Amino acid sequence: MMKKPSAEQTLGGRLKGNRSDKAFPYLMIAPAILLFCVFVIYPFAQGFISSFHKWDGLSPMKWLGLRNYENIMQDSLFWGAMKNTFLYAILVTIIKNIFALLLALFLVKKVLPGRTLFRTAVYLPVTMSYVVIGVLWMWIFNPTFGLLNPLLEFMGLGGLIRGWLSDPDVAIYSVIWVDIWKWTGFHMVMYVAGLNSIPEDYYEAAAIDGASSWQRFWKITIPQLNSTIFTNLLMSVTGAFTSNYALVNVMTGGGPNNATEVAATYIVKTGLKYVNLGKANAMTFVLFIFTLVFGMIQLKTIVRDENYDH
Amino acid sequence: MVEKKTSKVVVMVIGYAAMIVCLLLCVYPLIWMVFGSLKTTNDFYTNIWGPPIKFIWENYVEAWRRADMGRRYLNSVFITGLFLLINIPTACCAAYSFARLRFKGQQKLYLFLLCGIMIPTGVLTLPLYSTMVSLGLINSRVGLAITYAGTSVAFSTFMMRGFFISLPKGLEEAACIDGCTMFGAFRRVILPLTKPGIMILVIYNGLSNWTEYHLASLVLPSAAKQTVPVGMALFQANNAIEYPVLFAALSLATVPMVIVYILCQKSFISGMTAGAVKG
């Protein structure tokens, strides 16, 4: 952890301190700490406290004890939404990363014509907002003049045609696909960078020893790529718990029949449409507990990677 | 040997095919969007795949007017700009203090701030909304910009701290032999050396908030103050009859950013990659 530096090492020590110098470090962090307290700590605390109350957001809170949480336990809509949230997070994370890694493996270390163009193109959706992408895909999925169904028909797969956003069994997967579409290019670029940092001699040595390309992949590439894979998985999963709000809200509004409701959309509905902020905030904290594991892994990775005394 | 060669060819063929499919998958929807935006309504229904038979540029005029794009762009630029003007100085000052100064309680305060990284973006949106209500920041562009600055301060400080720490020790003293204030040393000597870090903040934080929808859609009820994504979502919900105009509005919301991206691709990609550790 942090070493105590001797006085002459520090700027404060050199430029001998009058009182304003002593205050200087605190003045420098004050705005950041203030913003952090007002917009992260305060909402967190207020949200937590209100989750034990009946609250409409305006009039004073009324104490309910654990009633909101008991209420949630029996709310099948909420657990349906949580199930979708997890399905979304898991599928998005796995599929994005598999696609991205496969593309990166193909792309890396080969001087293919059109390689840069390809990278530019698959990265494009990263710069677009979820709203625009959601609306665009809504029309691609549209049964009467969308792109998808005519394409399937053209390929002789007419049997697959369905209401991509209106069929309750399929709708959530359609939304999940759009998230995958948006981020695969981004993860691919991360994997290409990771693959490029593996020293070439590892492969050369393995080739001399007669290792097959399959062996080289499992014995060199994957272990060397470990931390890249870890970062990518963590990045996909932490984002996925709430980034689904815009897509679901724009594309399906949670329907049909709550089939695409996710925690983020259901929380907002409960809080603002049904004006039950206490219960909505209780849900926020249930969701938070589930994401806390990933948050803590993230914090731990970050603190471990931090170099305290350079 | 022959077998090996054929298998290599097969891999190449499959890989190329996959690449082309991906390329079409990423780019064609965007081309389709632009095509659709230039069609007549009739053309839009009957000619689904191809380019427009006749280019209807008026769709853009109509979309610009009906979706109030000008105002929404101004709002987005204003909110993102103000956010960056708050975010960058606060994060840089705090990061400098945490990285290169020594003071009592430093480590505890830093760990306190890092707790913010444990909360995934967006989980606290509803409590944040309540906070903004009680602070009177609802329906205010300035309020939204300040709130964004608050939610991203932990990560931004963490990121900038890494840059400040990597600079050599004693730089301030060496550069300020004839004496300058502590703030002067920070501003004139150290800060200019961390331009790459500031670029990352501009790109990553700027883009995240430029495209932010969740909070913005809750706290900006009045149409005159809405950002591009919020306006787009409403326009799509209310005007879903004249599709070419909707597509023109979508193009207007997308194309400028795409152009910026294509022009500064390198810094865009490296900025997003470095910033996205937070996810």
Coordinates of C-alpha atoms in Angstrom, one line a residue:
Chain A
M1 CA 0.0 0.0 0.0
M2 CA 1.0 3.6 0.1
K3 CA 4.4 4.5 1.5
K4 CA 4.9 7.4 3.9
P5 CA 7.2 9.6 1.9
S6 CA 9.8 11.7 3.8
A7 CA 9.2 15.4 3.9
E8 CA 11.8 16.4 1.3
Q9 CA 10.3 14.0 -1.3
T10 CA 7.0 15.9 -1.3
L11 CA 6.2 19.2 -2.9
G12 CA 4.5 20.3 0.3
G13 CA 7.7 19.7 2.1
R14 CA 9.9 21.5 -0.3
L15 CA 7.9 24.7 -0.7
K16 CA 7.8 25.1 3.0
G17 CA 4.3 25.2 4.3
N18 CA 2.4 28.1 5.4
R19 CA -1.2 27.3 6.2
S20 CA -2.6 27.7 2.8
D21 CA -0.2 25.1 1.5
K22 CA -1.4 22.6 4.0
A23 CA -5.0 23.2 2.8
F24 CA -4.0 23.0 -0.9
P25 CA -4.4 19.2 -1.3
Y26 CA -7.8 19.3 0.3
L27 CA -8.9 22.2 -1.8
M28 CA -7.9 20.3 -4.9
I29 CA -10.0 17.3 -4.0
A30 CA -12.9 19.2 -2.5
P31 CA -15.0 19.7 -5.7
A32 CA -14.6 16.1 -6.7
I33 CA -15.5 14.8 -3.2
L34 CA -18.5 17.2 -3.1
L35 CA -19.8 16.0 -6.4
F36 CA -19.3 12.4 -5.4
C37 CA -21.2 12.9 -2.1
V38 CA -24.1 14.7 -3.7
F39 CA -24.6 12.6 -6.8
V40 CA -23.5 9.1 -5.7
I41 CA -23.4 8.8 -1.9
Y42 CA -26.5 10.8 -1.2
P43 CA -28.8 9.1 -3.7
F44 CA -27.4 5.8 -2.6
A45 CA -28.3 6.6 1.1
Q46 CA -31.6 8.2 0.3
G47 CA -32.6 5.3 -2.0
F48 CA -31.7 2.8 0.6
I49 CA -33.6 4.6 3.4
S50 CA -36.7 5.1 1.2
S51 CA -36.7 1.4 0.4
F52 CA -38.1 0.9 3.9
H53 CA -40.8 3.5 3.5
K54 CA -43.9 4.2 1.5
W55 CA -42.9 7.2 -0.6
D56 CA -44.3 9.1 -3.6
G57 CA -41.2 11.2 -4.0
L58 CA -42.8 14.4 -2.7
S59 CA -44.7 14.0 0.6
P60 CA -42.9 12.7 3.7
M61 CA -41.9 9.1 3.8
K62 CA -44.0 6.6 5.9
W63 CA -42.2 3.8 7.6
L64 CA -43.0 0.3 6.4
G65 CA -40.1 -1.8 7.7
L66 CA -39.4 -4.7 5.4
R67 CA -42.8 -4.6 3.7
N68 CA -41.5 -3.3 0.3
Y69 CA -39.0 -6.2 0.3
E70 CA -41.7 -8.7 1.2
N71 CA -43.8 -7.2 -1.5
I72 CA -41.1 -7.7 -4.1
M73 CA -40.5 -11.3 -3.1
Q74 CA -44.1 -12.0 -4.2
D75 CA -44.0 -9.8 -7.3
S76 CA -43.7 -12.3 -10.1
L77 CA -43.4 -9.5 -12.6
F78 CA -40.2 -8.3 -10.9
W79 CA -38.7 -11.7 -10.8
G80 CA -39.6 -12.2 -14.5
A81 CA -37.8 -8.9 -15.1
M82 CA -34.8 -10.1 -13.1
K83 CA -34.8 -13.4 -15.1
N84 CA -34.7 -11.4 -18.3
T85 CA -32.0 -9.1 -16.9
F86 CA -29.8 -12.1 -16.2
L87 CA -30.6 -13.8 -19.4
Y88 CA -29.6 -10.6 -21.2
A89 CA -26.4 -10.1 -19.2
I90 CA -25.3 -13.7 -19.6
L91 CA -26.1 -14.2 -23.3
V92 CA -24.8 -10.7 -24.3
T93 CA -21.5 -11.3 -22.4
I94 CA -20.9 -14.8 -23.8
I95 CA -21.9 -14.2 -27.4
K96 CA -20.2 -10.9 -27.8
N97 CA -17.0 -12.2 -26.5
I98 CA -17.0 -15.4 -28.6
F99 CA -17.8 -13.5 -31.8
A100 CA -15.2 -10.9 -31.0
L101 CA -12.5 -13.3 -30.2
L102 CA -13.1 -15.4 -33.3
L103 CA -13.0 -12.3 -35.5
A104 CA -9.9 -11.1 -33.8
L105 CA -8.1 -14.4 -34.2
F106 CA -8.8 -14.3 -37.9
L107 CA -7.9 -10.7 -38.3
V108 CA -4.7 -10.6 -36.3
K109 CA -1.3 -11.0 -37.8
K110 CA -2.6 -11.5 -41.3
V111 CA -2.2 -8.7 -43.8
L112 CA -5.5 -9.1 -45.4
P113 CA -6.7 -6.5 -47.9
G114 CA -9.6 -4.5 -46.5
R115 CA -8.6 -5.1 -42.9
T116 CA -8.6 -1.5 -41.8
L117 CA -11.9 -0.9 -43.6
F118 CA -13.3 -3.9 -41.8
R119 CA -12.2 -2.6 -38.4
T120 CA -13.6 0.8 -39.1
A121 CA -16.9 -0.7 -40.1
V122 CA -17.5 -3.1 -37.2
Y123 CA -16.6 -0.4 -34.8
L124 CA -19.2 2.0 -36.2
P125 CA -22.1 1.0 -34.0
V126 CA -20.1 1.8 -30.9
T127 CA -20.4 5.5 -31.7
M128 CA -24.2 5.3 -32.1
S129 CA -26.7 5.7 -29.2
Y130 CA -28.8 2.8 -28.1
V131 CA -31.9 4.8 -29.0
V132 CA -30.9 5.2 -32.6
I133 CA -29.8 1.6 -32.9
G134 CA -33.0 0.4 -31.2
V135 CA -35.2 2.3 -33.6
L136 CA -33.2 1.1 -36.6
W137 CA -33.5 -2.5 -35.6
M138 CA -37.1 -2.2 -34.8
W139 CA -37.6 -1.5 -38.5
I140 CA -35.3 -4.2 -39.6
F141 CA -37.4 -6.6 -37.5
N142 CA -40.6 -5.1 -38.8
P143 CA -42.8 -7.9 -40.3
T144 CA -44.2 -5.9 -43.2
F145 CA -41.3 -3.9 -44.6
G146 CA -38.3 -4.8 -42.5
L147 CA -35.1 -6.3 -43.9
L148 CA -35.0 -9.6 -41.9
N149 CA -38.1 -11.5 -43.1
P150 CA -37.6 -10.9 -46.8
L151 CA -34.0 -11.9 -46.4
L152 CA -35.0 -15.2 -44.7
E153 CA -37.5 -15.8 -47.5
F154 CA -34.9 -15.1 -50.1
M155 CA -32.6 -17.7 -48.4
G156 CA -35.3 -20.2 -48.4
L157 CA -35.7 -20.0 -44.7
G158 CA -39.2 -18.8 -44.8
G159 CA -40.1 -21.2 -42.0
L160 CA -38.1 -19.0 -39.6
I161 CA -40.2 -16.0 -40.2
R162 CA -41.9 -14.6 -37.1
G163 CA -42.8 -11.4 -35.3
W164 CA -39.4 -10.8 -34.0
L165 CA -40.6 -8.2 -31.5
S166 CA -44.2 -9.3 -31.1
D167 CA -43.7 -13.0 -30.3
P168 CA -43.2 -13.3 -26.5
D169 CA -40.9 -16.3 -26.9
V170 CA -38.6 -14.5 -29.3
A171 CA -38.7 -10.8 -28.4
I172 CA -36.1 -10.8 -25.7
Y173 CA -33.6 -12.5 -27.9
S174 CA -34.2 -10.0 -30.6
V175 CA -33.3 -7.2 -28.1
I176 CA -30.3 -9.1 -26.9
W177 CA -29.1 -9.5 -30.5
V178 CA -29.1 -5.7 -30.9
D179 CA -26.8 -5.2 -27.9
I180 CA -24.5 -7.9 -29.3
W181 CA -24.5 -6.1 -32.7
K182 CA -23.6 -2.8 -31.0
W183 CA -20.5 -4.0 -29.1
T184 CA -18.9 -6.9 -30.9
G185 CA -16.6 -4.6 -32.9
F186 CA -15.5 -2.9 -29.7
H187 CA -14.5 -6.2 -28.1
M188 CA -12.9 -7.4 -31.2
V189 CA -10.5 -4.4 -31.2
M190 CA -9.7 -5.1 -27.6
Y191 CA -8.9 -8.8 -28.5
V192 CA -6.8 -7.8 -31.4
A193 CA -4.7 -5.6 -29.1
G194 CA -4.4 -8.5 -26.6
L195 CA -3.4 -11.0 -29.4
N196 CA -0.8 -8.6 -30.8
S197 CA 0.9 -8.3 -27.4
I198 CA 1.7 -12.1 -27.3
P199 CA 5.4 -12.5 -28.3
E200 CA 5.8 -14.2 -31.7
D201 CA 8.7 -16.4 -30.4
Y202 CA 6.2 -18.4 -28.2
Y203 CA 4.5 -19.6 -31.3
E204 CA 7.8 -20.2 -33.1
A205 CA 9.1 -22.3 -30.3
A206 CA 5.9 -24.3 -30.1
A207 CA 6.0 -24.8 -33.9
I208 CA 9.6 -26.2 -33.6
D209 CA 8.4 -28.6 -30.9
G210 CA 5.7 -29.7 -33.3
A211 CA 2.6 -28.4 -31.6
S212 CA -0.5 -28.4 -33.7
S213 CA -2.3 -25.1 -34.2
W214 CA -5.1 -26.4 -31.9
Q215 CA -2.5 -27.0 -29.2
R216 CA -0.9 -23.6 -29.7
F217 CA -4.3 -22.0 -29.3
W218 CA -5.1 -23.7 -26.0
K219 CA -1.6 -23.8 -24.6
I220 CA -0.3 -20.3 -25.7
T221 CA -3.0 -18.0 -27.0
I222 CA -5.7 -18.6 -24.3
P223 CA -3.3 -18.5 -21.2
Q224 CA -1.5 -15.4 -22.6
L225 CA -4.8 -13.7 -23.3
N226 CA -6.2 -14.5 -19.9
S227 CA -6.3 -10.9 -18.6
T228 CA -7.7 -9.5 -21.8
I229 CA -10.5 -12.1 -21.7
F230 CA -11.1 -11.3 -18.1
T231 CA -11.4 -7.5 -18.7
N232 CA -13.7 -8.0 -21.7
L233 CA -16.0 -10.3 -19.8
L234 CA -16.1 -8.0 -16.8
M235 CA -16.8 -5.0 -19.0
S236 CA -19.6 -6.7 -20.8
V237 CA -21.3 -8.0 -17.7
T238 CA -21.3 -4.8 -15.6
G239 CA -22.6 -2.8 -18.5
A240 CA -25.3 -5.3 -19.4
F241 CA -27.4 -5.0 -16.2
T242 CA -28.7 -1.5 -17.0
S243 CA -27.7 -0.7 -20.5
N244 CA -30.7 -2.7 -21.6
Y245 CA -33.0 0.2 -20.5
A246 CA -32.8 2.2 -23.6
L247 CA -33.2 -0.7 -26.0
V248 CA -36.1 -2.3 -24.2
N249 CA -37.9 1.0 -23.7
V250 CA -37.5 2.0 -27.3
M251 CA -38.1 -1.3 -29.0
T252 CA -40.8 -3.1 -27.0
G253 CA -41.6 -1.0 -23.9
G254 CA -41.3 -4.2 -21.9
G255 CA -43.9 -6.0 -24.0
P256 CA -45.4 -8.1 -25.4
N257 CA -47.0 -9.2 -22.2
N258 CA -44.0 -8.3 -20.1
A259 CA -41.9 -10.8 -22.1
T260 CA -39.0 -8.3 -22.5
E261 CA -39.4 -6.4 -19.2
V262 CA -36.0 -6.0 -17.5
A263 CA -35.2 -4.8 -14.0
A264 CA -34.2 -1.3 -15.1
T265 CA -37.5 -0.7 -17.0
Y266 CA -39.7 -2.3 -14.3
I267 CA -38.0 -0.1 -11.6
V268 CA -38.7 3.1 -13.5
K269 CA -42.3 2.0 -14.2
T270 CA -42.9 1.2 -10.5
G271 CA -41.3 4.4 -9.3
L272 CA -42.7 6.9 -11.8
K273 CA -45.8 5.4 -13.4
Y274 CA -47.2 3.7 -10.3
V275 CA -45.6 6.4 -8.1
N276 CA -44.2 3.9 -5.6
L277 CA -40.6 5.1 -5.1
G278 CA -40.2 3.1 -1.9
K279 CA -40.8 -0.2 -3.6
A280 CA -38.9 0.8 -6.7
N281 CA -35.9 1.7 -4.6
A282 CA -36.1 -1.6 -2.8
M283 CA -35.9 -3.2 -6.2
T284 CA -32.9 -1.0 -7.1
F285 CA -31.2 -2.4 -4.0
V286 CA -32.0 -6.0 -4.9
L287 CA -30.6 -5.4 -8.3
F288 CA -27.6 -3.7 -6.8
I289 CA -26.9 -6.7 -4.5
F290 CA -26.8 -8.9 -7.6
T291 CA -24.4 -6.6 -9.4
L292 CA -22.3 -6.0 -6.3
V293 CA -20.2 -9.1 -6.9
F294 CA -19.1 -7.8 -10.3
G295 CA -18.6 -4.3 -8.9
M296 CA -16.3 -5.7 -6.2
I297 CA -14.3 -7.8 -8.7
Q298 CA -13.9 -4.7 -10.7
L299 CA -12.8 -2.6 -7.8
K300 CA -10.4 -5.2 -6.7
T301 CA -8.9 -5.5 -10.2
I302 CA -8.5 -1.8 -10.4
V303 CA -6.9 -1.4 -7.0
R304 CA -4.6 -4.3 -7.6
D305 CA -3.5 -2.9 -10.9
E306 CA -2.9 0.5 -9.3
N307 CA 0.7 1.2 -8.6
Y308 CA 0.8 3.2 -5.4
D309 CA 4.5 4.2 -5.4
H310 CA 5.9 4.5 -8.8
Chain B
M1 CA 1.1 -31.7 -46.4
V2 CA -1.7 -31.4 -49.0
E3 CA -4.2 -31.9 -46.3
K4 CA -2.7 -29.2 -44.2
K5 CA -2.8 -26.8 -47.1
T6 CA -6.5 -27.5 -47.9
S7 CA -7.4 -27.1 -44.3
K8 CA -5.7 -23.7 -44.3
V9 CA -7.6 -22.7 -47.4
V10 CA -10.8 -23.8 -45.8
V11 CA -10.0 -21.7 -42.7
M12 CA -9.3 -18.7 -44.9
V13 CA -12.5 -19.1 -46.9
I14 CA -14.6 -19.5 -43.8
G15 CA -12.9 -16.5 -42.2
Y16 CA -13.3 -14.3 -45.2
A17 CA -17.0 -15.3 -45.5
A18 CA -17.5 -14.5 -41.9
M19 CA -15.8 -11.1 -42.4
I20 CA -17.9 -10.2 -45.3
V21 CA -21.1 -11.3 -43.5
C22 CA -20.1 -9.2 -40.5
L23 CA -19.2 -6.2 -42.7
L24 CA -22.6 -6.4 -44.4
L25 CA -24.3 -6.9 -41.0
C26 CA -22.7 -3.8 -39.6
V27 CA -22.8 -1.5 -42.6
Y28 CA -25.9 -2.5 -44.5
P29 CA -28.4 -1.4 -41.8
L30 CA -26.8 2.1 -41.9
I31 CA -26.9 2.2 -45.7
W32 CA -30.5 1.0 -45.6
M33 CA -31.3 3.8 -43.1
V34 CA -29.9 6.4 -45.5
F35 CA -31.6 4.8 -48.5
G36 CA -34.9 4.7 -46.6
S37 CA -34.6 8.3 -45.6
L38 CA -34.5 9.4 -49.3
K39 CA -37.5 7.4 -50.5
T40 CA -41.1 8.3 -51.1
T41 CA -43.4 6.6 -48.7
N42 CA -44.6 4.3 -51.5
D43 CA -41.1 3.5 -52.6
F44 CA -40.3 2.7 -48.9
Y45 CA -43.0 0.0 -48.8
T46 CA -42.5 -1.6 -52.2
N47 CA -38.7 -1.3 -52.7
I48 CA -37.4 -2.6 -49.4
W49 CA -33.9 -3.5 -50.3
G50 CA -32.7 -1.2 -53.0
P51 CA -31.6 2.4 -53.3
P52 CA -34.3 5.0 -53.7
I53 CA -35.9 5.3 -57.2
K54 CA -36.1 9.1 -56.8
F55 CA -34.2 11.0 -54.1
I56 CA -36.5 12.9 -51.9
W57 CA -34.2 15.4 -50.1
E58 CA -37.2 17.2 -48.7
N59 CA -37.5 14.3 -46.2
Y60 CA -34.5 15.8 -44.4
V61 CA -36.0 19.3 -44.3
E62 CA -39.2 17.8 -42.9
A63 CA -37.4 15.7 -40.3
W64 CA -35.1 18.5 -39.2
R65 CA -38.2 20.6 -38.7
R66 CA -40.6 18.1 -37.2
A67 CA -38.1 16.4 -34.9
D68 CA -36.7 19.8 -33.9
M69 CA -33.2 18.5 -34.6
G70 CA -31.5 21.8 -34.4
R71 CA -32.6 22.5 -30.9
R72 CA -31.9 19.0 -29.8
Y73 CA -28.4 19.1 -31.2
L74 CA -27.8 22.4 -29.4
N75 CA -29.1 20.9 -26.2
S76 CA -26.9 17.8 -26.5
V77 CA -23.8 20.0 -27.4
F78 CA -24.5 22.3 -24.5
I79 CA -25.0 19.5 -21.9
T80 CA -22.0 17.4 -23.1
G81 CA -19.9 20.5 -23.3
L82 CA -20.8 21.8 -19.9
F83 CA -20.4 18.3 -18.4
L84 CA -16.8 18.1 -19.8
L85 CA -16.1 21.6 -18.5
I86 CA -17.0 20.5 -15.0
N87 CA -15.7 16.9 -15.2
I88 CA -12.2 17.5 -16.5
P89 CA -11.0 20.2 -14.0
T90 CA -12.6 18.5 -11.0
A91 CA -11.1 15.1 -12.0
C92 CA -7.7 16.5 -12.8
C93 CA -7.4 18.5 -9.6
A94 CA -8.5 15.6 -7.4
A95 CA -6.3 13.1 -9.3
Y96 CA -3.3 15.4 -9.0
S97 CA -3.8 15.8 -5.3
F98 CA -4.2 12.0 -4.8
A99 CA -1.3 11.2 -7.1
R100 CA 1.4 13.7 -6.3
L101 CA 0.7 15.4 -3.0
R102 CA 0.7 14.0 0.5
F103 CA -1.9 14.8 3.1
K104 CA -3.6 13.3 6.1
G105 CA -6.4 10.9 5.3
Q106 CA -5.4 10.7 1.7
Q107 CA -5.7 7.0 1.3
K108 CA -9.0 6.8 3.1
L109 CA -10.5 9.5 1.0
Y110 CA -9.2 7.9 -2.2
L111 CA -10.7 4.5 -1.3
F112 CA -13.9 6.3 -0.4
L113 CA -14.0 7.8 -3.9
L114 CA -13.2 4.4 -5.5
C115 CA -16.3 2.9 -4.0
G116 CA -18.1 4.8 -6.7
I117 CA -16.6 2.3 -9.2
M118 CA -18.4 -0.5 -7.5
I119 CA -21.7 0.8 -8.6
P120 CA -22.4 -0.1 -12.2
T121 CA -23.5 2.8 -14.4
G122 CA -27.3 3.2 -14.4
V123 CA -28.2 1.1 -11.3
L124 CA -28.8 4.3 -9.3
T125 CA -30.7 6.1 -11.9
L126 CA -34.0 6.2 -10.0
P127 CA -32.5 7.4 -6.7
L128 CA -30.5 9.9 -8.6
Y129 CA -33.8 11.1 -10.1
S130 CA -35.2 11.7 -6.6
T131 CA -32.0 13.5 -5.6
M132 CA -32.3 15.8 -8.6
V133 CA -36.0 16.5 -7.7
S134 CA -35.0 17.5 -4.2
L135 CA -32.2 19.7 -5.5
G136 CA -34.5 21.4 -8.0
L137 CA -32.4 20.1 -11.0
I138 CA -35.3 18.6 -12.9
N139 CA -35.9 20.0 -16.4
S140 CA -32.7 21.8 -16.3
R141 CA -29.9 21.2 -18.8
V142 CA -27.3 22.6 -16.4
G143 CA -28.7 20.3 -13.7
L144 CA -28.2 17.3 -15.9
A145 CA -24.7 18.3 -16.9
I146 CA -23.8 18.7 -13.2
T147 CA -25.3 15.3 -12.4
Y148 CA -23.4 13.6 -15.1
A149 CA -20.2 15.2 -13.7
G150 CA -21.1 13.8 -10.3
T151 CA -21.8 10.3 -11.5
S152 CA -18.6 10.1 -13.5
V153 CA -16.2 11.8 -11.1
A154 CA -15.0 8.6 -9.3
F155 CA -13.9 6.9 -12.5
S156 CA -12.5 10.0 -14.1
T157 CA -10.4 10.8 -11.0
F158 CA -9.2 7.2 -10.9
M159 CA -8.1 7.4 -14.6
M160 CA -6.3 10.7 -14.4
R161 CA -4.5 9.6 -11.2
G162 CA -2.8 6.9 -13.2
F163 CA -1.5 9.5 -15.7
F164 CA -0.2 11.8 -13.0
I165 CA 1.5 9.0 -11.2
S166 CA 3.3 7.9 -14.3
L167 CA 5.1 11.2 -14.6
P168 CA 8.6 11.4 -13.1
K169 CA 9.1 12.5 -9.5
G170 CA 10.2 16.0 -8.7
L171 CA 9.0 17.4 -12.0
E172 CA 7.3 20.3 -10.3
E173 CA 10.4 21.4 -8.4
A174 CA 12.7 21.1 -11.4
A175 CA 10.5 23.1 -13.6
C176 CA 9.7 25.8 -11.0
I177 CA 13.2 26.5 -9.7
D178 CA 12.6 30.2 -9.4
G179 CA 9.5 29.4 -7.5
C180 CA 5.9 29.2 -8.4
T181 CA 2.8 28.5 -6.4
M182 CA 1.7 24.9 -5.9
F183 CA -1.3 25.4 -8.2
G184 CA 1.0 27.0 -10.8
A185 CA 3.2 24.0 -10.8
F186 CA 0.2 21.8 -11.3
R187 CA -1.3 23.9 -14.0
R188 CA 1.7 25.0 -16.0
V189 CA 4.0 22.0 -15.6
I190 CA 2.1 18.8 -14.9
L191 CA -1.3 19.3 -16.5
P192 CA 0.1 19.9 -20.1
L193 CA 1.8 16.5 -19.9
T194 CA -1.4 14.6 -19.3
K195 CA -3.1 15.6 -22.5
P196 CA -3.5 11.9 -23.6
G197 CA -5.4 11.3 -20.4
I198 CA -7.6 14.3 -20.9
M199 CA -8.3 13.1 -24.5
I200 CA -9.6 9.8 -23.1
L201 CA -11.9 11.6 -20.7
V202 CA -13.2 13.8 -23.5
I203 CA -13.9 10.8 -25.8
Y204 CA -15.1 8.2 -23.4
N205 CA -17.1 10.4 -21.0
G206 CA -18.2 12.7 -23.8
L207 CA -19.5 9.9 -25.9
S208 CA -21.2 8.1 -22.9
N209 CA -23.1 11.2 -22.0
W210 CA -23.8 12.3 -25.6
T211 CA -25.7 9.0 -26.1
E212 CA -27.1 8.7 -22.5
Y213 CA -30.8 8.1 -22.5
H214 CA -31.9 6.5 -19.2
L215 CA -31.5 9.5 -16.9
A216 CA -32.0 12.2 -19.6
S217 CA -35.4 10.7 -20.5
L218 CA -36.6 11.0 -16.9
V219 CA -35.4 14.5 -16.0
L220 CA -36.0 16.5 -19.2
P221 CA -39.8 16.4 -19.7
S222 CA -40.0 19.6 -21.7
A223 CA -39.3 19.2 -25.4
A224 CA -37.3 22.4 -25.7
K225 CA -34.6 21.0 -23.4
Q226 CA -34.3 17.4 -24.6
T227 CA -31.2 15.8 -26.0
V228 CA -30.9 14.1 -29.4
P229 CA -31.4 10.5 -28.0
V230 CA -34.5 11.5 -25.9
G231 CA -35.9 13.5 -28.8
M232 CA -35.3 10.6 -31.2
A233 CA -37.2 8.1 -28.9
L234 CA -40.1 10.5 -28.7
F235 CA -40.2 11.3 -32.4
Q236 CA -40.3 7.6 -33.2
A237 CA -43.1 7.0 -30.7
N238 CA -45.2 9.9 -31.9
N239 CA -44.6 10.1 -35.6
A240 CA -44.4 6.5 -36.7
I241 CA -46.5 7.0 -39.8
E242 CA -44.2 8.7 -42.4
Y243 CA -41.3 6.3 -42.2
P244 CA -39.0 8.0 -44.7
V245 CA -39.1 11.1 -42.5
L246 CA -38.4 9.0 -39.4
F247 CA -35.4 7.5 -41.2
A248 CA -34.2 10.9 -42.2
A249 CA -34.4 12.0 -38.5
L250 CA -32.5 8.8 -37.6
S251 CA -29.8 9.6 -40.1
L252 CA -29.6 13.2 -38.9
A253 CA -29.0 11.8 -35.4
T254 CA -26.4 9.4 -36.5
V255 CA -24.4 10.7 -39.4
P256 CA -22.6 13.6 -37.8
M257 CA -21.1 11.4 -35.1
V258 CA -20.2 8.8 -37.6
I259 CA -18.3 11.4 -39.6
V260 CA -16.4 12.6 -36.5
Y261 CA -15.6 9.0 -35.7
I262 CA -14.2 8.3 -39.2
L263 CA -12.1 11.5 -39.2
C264 CA -10.6 10.8 -35.8
Q265 CA -10.7 7.0 -35.8
K266 CA -7.5 6.4 -34.0
S267 CA -8.1 8.6 -31.0
F268 CA -11.7 7.4 -30.9
I269 CA -10.7 3.8 -30.6
S270 CA -7.9 4.2 -28.2
G271 CA -10.0 6.6 -26.1
M272 CA -12.9 4.2 -25.8
T273 CA -10.6 1.3 -25.1
A274 CA -8.8 3.0 -22.3
G275 CA -11.9 4.5 -20.9
A276 CA -14.0 1.4 -21.0
V277 CA -12.3 -0.4 -18.2
K278 CA -15.2 0.8 -16.2
G279 CA -17.8 -0.6 -18.6

